[in-house]
Amino acid sequence: MKPSKLRHLALATLGMGVVMTPVLASAQDDDDSKKKPDMHQLARSSALPKAEADFSMFKYRPPGDKVIEQPDANRILFKRPDGTPDGYAQRRGDAVIYYDRYGKVSHVQPLGN
């Protein structure tokens, strides 16, 4: 191929890119105007059944702590009034195991069946 033809081809390709850039940018802007819901919004409005768990067997609650239930993990979290984690409790077999804020077992509550 001659250098002049190669130059014309390169300029034509460059020109096509310059022309198409605003078209592609406007196509992306159209997508932004119609925002799709994120996973959290979809989960809140989902028709799927929510996980349920009975935490009445978890007897110990640190005084003053806020209790956050996590039914999908079958555990409860304890948070201090300032929001820092203070441990969690989880059912394991025939017992509820309570962990302190460092992840060490603080005590075990046997479940009588």
C-alpha atoms as a printed R data frame, in Angstrom:
    type eleno elety resid chain resno       x       y      z
1   ATOM     1    CA   MET     A     1   0.000   0.000  0.000
2   ATOM     2    CA   LYS     A     2   1.288   3.467 -0.864
3   ATOM     3    CA   PRO     A     3   2.026   5.906  1.966
4   ATOM     4    CA   SER     A     4  -0.550   8.398  0.643
5   ATOM     5    CA   LYS     A     5  -3.323   5.774  0.654
6   ATOM     6    CA   LEU     A     6  -2.293   4.673  4.127
7   ATOM     7    CA   ARG     A     7  -2.420   8.306  5.290
8   ATOM     8    CA   HIS     A     8  -5.905   8.760  3.789
9   ATOM     9    CA   LEU     A     9  -7.093   5.582  5.487
10  ATOM    10    CA   ALA     A    10  -5.694   6.738  8.838
11  ATOM    11    CA   LEU     A    11  -7.309  10.164  8.494
12  ATOM    12    CA   ALA     A    12 -10.644   8.605  7.516
13  ATOM    13    CA   THR     A    13 -10.524   6.312 10.550
14  ATOM    14    CA   LEU     A    14  -9.596   9.231 12.829
15  ATOM    15    CA   GLY     A    15 -12.405  11.334 11.333
16  ATOM    16    CA   MET     A    16 -14.896   8.545 11.922
17  ATOM    17    CA   GLY     A    17 -13.790   8.330 15.572
18  ATOM    18    CA   VAL     A    18 -14.229  12.083 16.038
19  ATOM    19    CA   VAL     A    19 -17.722  11.932 14.549
20  ATOM    20    CA   MET     A    20 -18.802   8.891 16.592
21  ATOM    21    CA   THR     A    21 -17.510  10.087 19.988
22  ATOM    22    CA   PRO     A    22 -20.386  12.551 20.681
23  ATOM    23    CA   VAL     A    23 -22.907   9.940 19.557
24  ATOM    24    CA   LEU     A    24 -21.530   7.369 21.995
25  ATOM    25    CA   ALA     A    25 -21.361   9.944 24.807
26  ATOM    26    CA   SER     A    26 -24.998  10.912 24.325
27  ATOM    27    CA   ALA     A    27 -25.988   7.232 24.332
28  ATOM    28    CA   GLN     A    28 -24.288   6.812 27.704
29  ATOM    29    CA   ASP     A    29 -26.065   9.913 29.054
30  ATOM    30    CA   ASP     A    30 -29.409   8.398 28.099
31  ATOM    31    CA   ASP     A    31 -28.623   5.378 30.288
32  ATOM    32    CA   ASP     A    32 -27.788   7.641 33.246
33  ATOM    33    CA   SER     A    33 -31.139   9.418 33.108
34  ATOM    34    CA   LYS     A    34 -32.931   6.095 33.628
35  ATOM    35    CA   LYS     A    35 -31.088   4.793 36.669
36  ATOM    36    CA   LYS     A    36 -31.651   1.167 37.445
37  ATOM    37    CA   PRO     A    37 -32.268   0.201 41.087
38  ATOM    38    CA   ASP     A    38 -29.294  -1.163 42.999
39  ATOM    39    CA   MET     A    39 -29.247  -4.523 44.821
40  ATOM    40    CA   HIS     A    40 -30.347  -3.022 48.150
41  ATOM    41    CA   GLN     A    41 -33.427  -1.390 46.629
42  ATOM    42    CA   LEU     A    42 -34.304  -4.605 44.816
43  ATOM    43    CA   ALA     A    43 -33.948  -6.644 48.017
44  ATOM    44    CA   ARG     A    44 -36.301  -4.319 49.916
45  ATOM    45    CA   SER     A    45 -39.003  -4.583 47.277
46  ATOM    46    CA   SER     A    46 -38.459  -8.261 46.506
47  ATOM    47    CA   ALA     A    47 -41.365 -10.709 46.592
48  ATOM    48    CA   LEU     A    48 -39.033 -13.479 47.790
49  ATOM    49    CA   PRO     A    49 -39.689 -14.757 51.311
50  ATOM    50    CA   LYS     A    50 -37.508 -13.181 53.966
51  ATOM    51    CA   ALA     A    51 -35.394 -15.326 56.264
52  ATOM    52    CA   GLU     A    52 -37.002 -15.767 59.655
53  ATOM    53    CA   ALA     A    53 -35.485 -17.064 62.854
54  ATOM    54    CA   ASP     A    54 -36.596 -17.374 66.465
55  ATOM    55    CA   PHE     A    55 -34.133 -15.606 68.729
56  ATOM    56    CA   SER     A    56 -36.173 -16.058 71.919
57  ATOM    57    CA   MET     A    57 -33.743 -18.763 73.066
58  ATOM    58    CA   PHE     A    58 -30.883 -16.211 73.150
59  ATOM    59    CA   LYS     A    59 -31.181 -15.226 76.812
60  ATOM    60    CA   TYR     A    60 -28.129 -13.042 77.393
61  ATOM    61    CA   ARG     A    61 -28.152  -9.430 76.225
62  ATOM    62    CA   PRO     A    62 -25.311  -7.096 77.247
63  ATOM    63    CA   PRO     A    63 -26.840  -4.242 79.278
64  ATOM    64    CA   GLY     A    64 -27.313  -1.087 77.201
65  ATOM    65    CA   ASP     A    65 -26.337  -2.725 73.912
66  ATOM    66    CA   LYS     A    66 -28.410  -2.542 70.764
67  ATOM    67    CA   VAL     A    67 -29.337  -5.972 69.380
68  ATOM    68    CA   ILE     A    68 -29.273  -6.511 65.611
69  ATOM    69    CA   GLU     A    69 -30.831  -9.737 64.344
70  ATOM    70    CA   GLN     A    70 -29.340 -11.507 61.337
71  ATOM    71    CA   PRO     A    71 -31.811 -14.298 60.505
72  ATOM    72    CA   ASP     A    72 -29.971 -15.385 57.355
73  ATOM    73    CA   ALA     A    73 -26.854 -16.120 59.455
74  ATOM    74    CA   ASN     A    74 -28.897 -17.304 62.498
75  ATOM    75    CA   ARG     A    75 -27.115 -14.927 64.841
76  ATOM    76    CA   ILE     A    76 -27.547 -11.650 66.680
77  ATOM    77    CA   LEU     A    77 -25.030  -8.838 66.921
78  ATOM    78    CA   PHE     A    78 -24.488  -6.643 69.948
79  ATOM    79    CA   LYS     A    79 -23.531  -2.984 69.458
80  ATOM    80    CA   ARG     A    80 -22.747  -0.406 72.089
81  ATOM    81    CA   PRO     A    81 -24.763   2.822 72.158
82  ATOM    82    CA   ASP     A    82 -21.925   4.597 70.296
83  ATOM    83    CA   GLY     A    83 -22.158   2.002 67.469
84  ATOM    84    CA   THR     A    84 -18.994  -0.002 68.116
85  ATOM    85    CA   PRO     A    85 -19.376  -3.793 67.957
86  ATOM    86    CA   ASP     A    86 -19.637  -5.545 71.312
87  ATOM    87    CA   GLY     A    87 -19.823  -9.181 70.208
88  ATOM    88    CA   TYR     A    88 -22.378 -11.591 68.833
89  ATOM    89    CA   ALA     A    89 -24.278 -14.784 69.650
90  ATOM    90    CA   GLN     A    90 -24.834 -17.730 67.363
91  ATOM    91    CA   ARG     A    91 -26.640 -21.025 67.726
92  ATOM    92    CA   ARG     A    92 -24.400 -24.065 67.261
93  ATOM    93    CA   GLY     A    93 -26.095 -27.428 67.626
94  ATOM    94    CA   ASP     A    94 -27.686 -27.696 71.073
95  ATOM    95    CA   ALA     A    95 -26.172 -24.491 72.449
96  ATOM    96    CA   VAL     A    96 -26.023 -20.765 71.945
97  ATOM    97    CA   ILE     A    97 -22.456 -19.500 71.942
98  ATOM    98    CA   TYR     A    98 -21.765 -15.902 72.918
99  ATOM    99    CA   TYR     A    99 -18.639 -14.183 71.637
100 ATOM   100    CA   ASP     A   100 -17.041 -11.001 72.923
101 ATOM   101    CA   ARG     A   101 -15.954  -8.103 70.708
102 ATOM   102    CA   TYR     A   102 -12.627  -9.846 70.011
103 ATOM   103    CA   GLY     A   103 -14.245 -13.049 68.701
104 ATOM   104    CA   LYS     A   104 -13.464 -15.148 71.784
105 ATOM   105    CA   VAL     A   105 -16.133 -17.255 73.460
106 ATOM   106    CA   SER     A   106 -17.474 -15.420 76.505
107 ATOM   107    CA   HIS     A   107 -19.990 -18.076 77.580
108 ATOM   108    CA   VAL     A   108 -22.090 -20.974 76.328
109 ATOM   109    CA   GLN     A   109 -25.810 -21.387 76.969
110 ATOM   110    CA   PRO     A   110 -26.955 -25.027 76.628
111 ATOM   111    CA   LEU     A   111 -30.406 -25.462 75.120
112 ATOM   112    CA   GLY     A   112 -32.648 -27.967 76.857
113 ATOM   113    CA   ASN     A   113 -34.851 -29.924 74.483
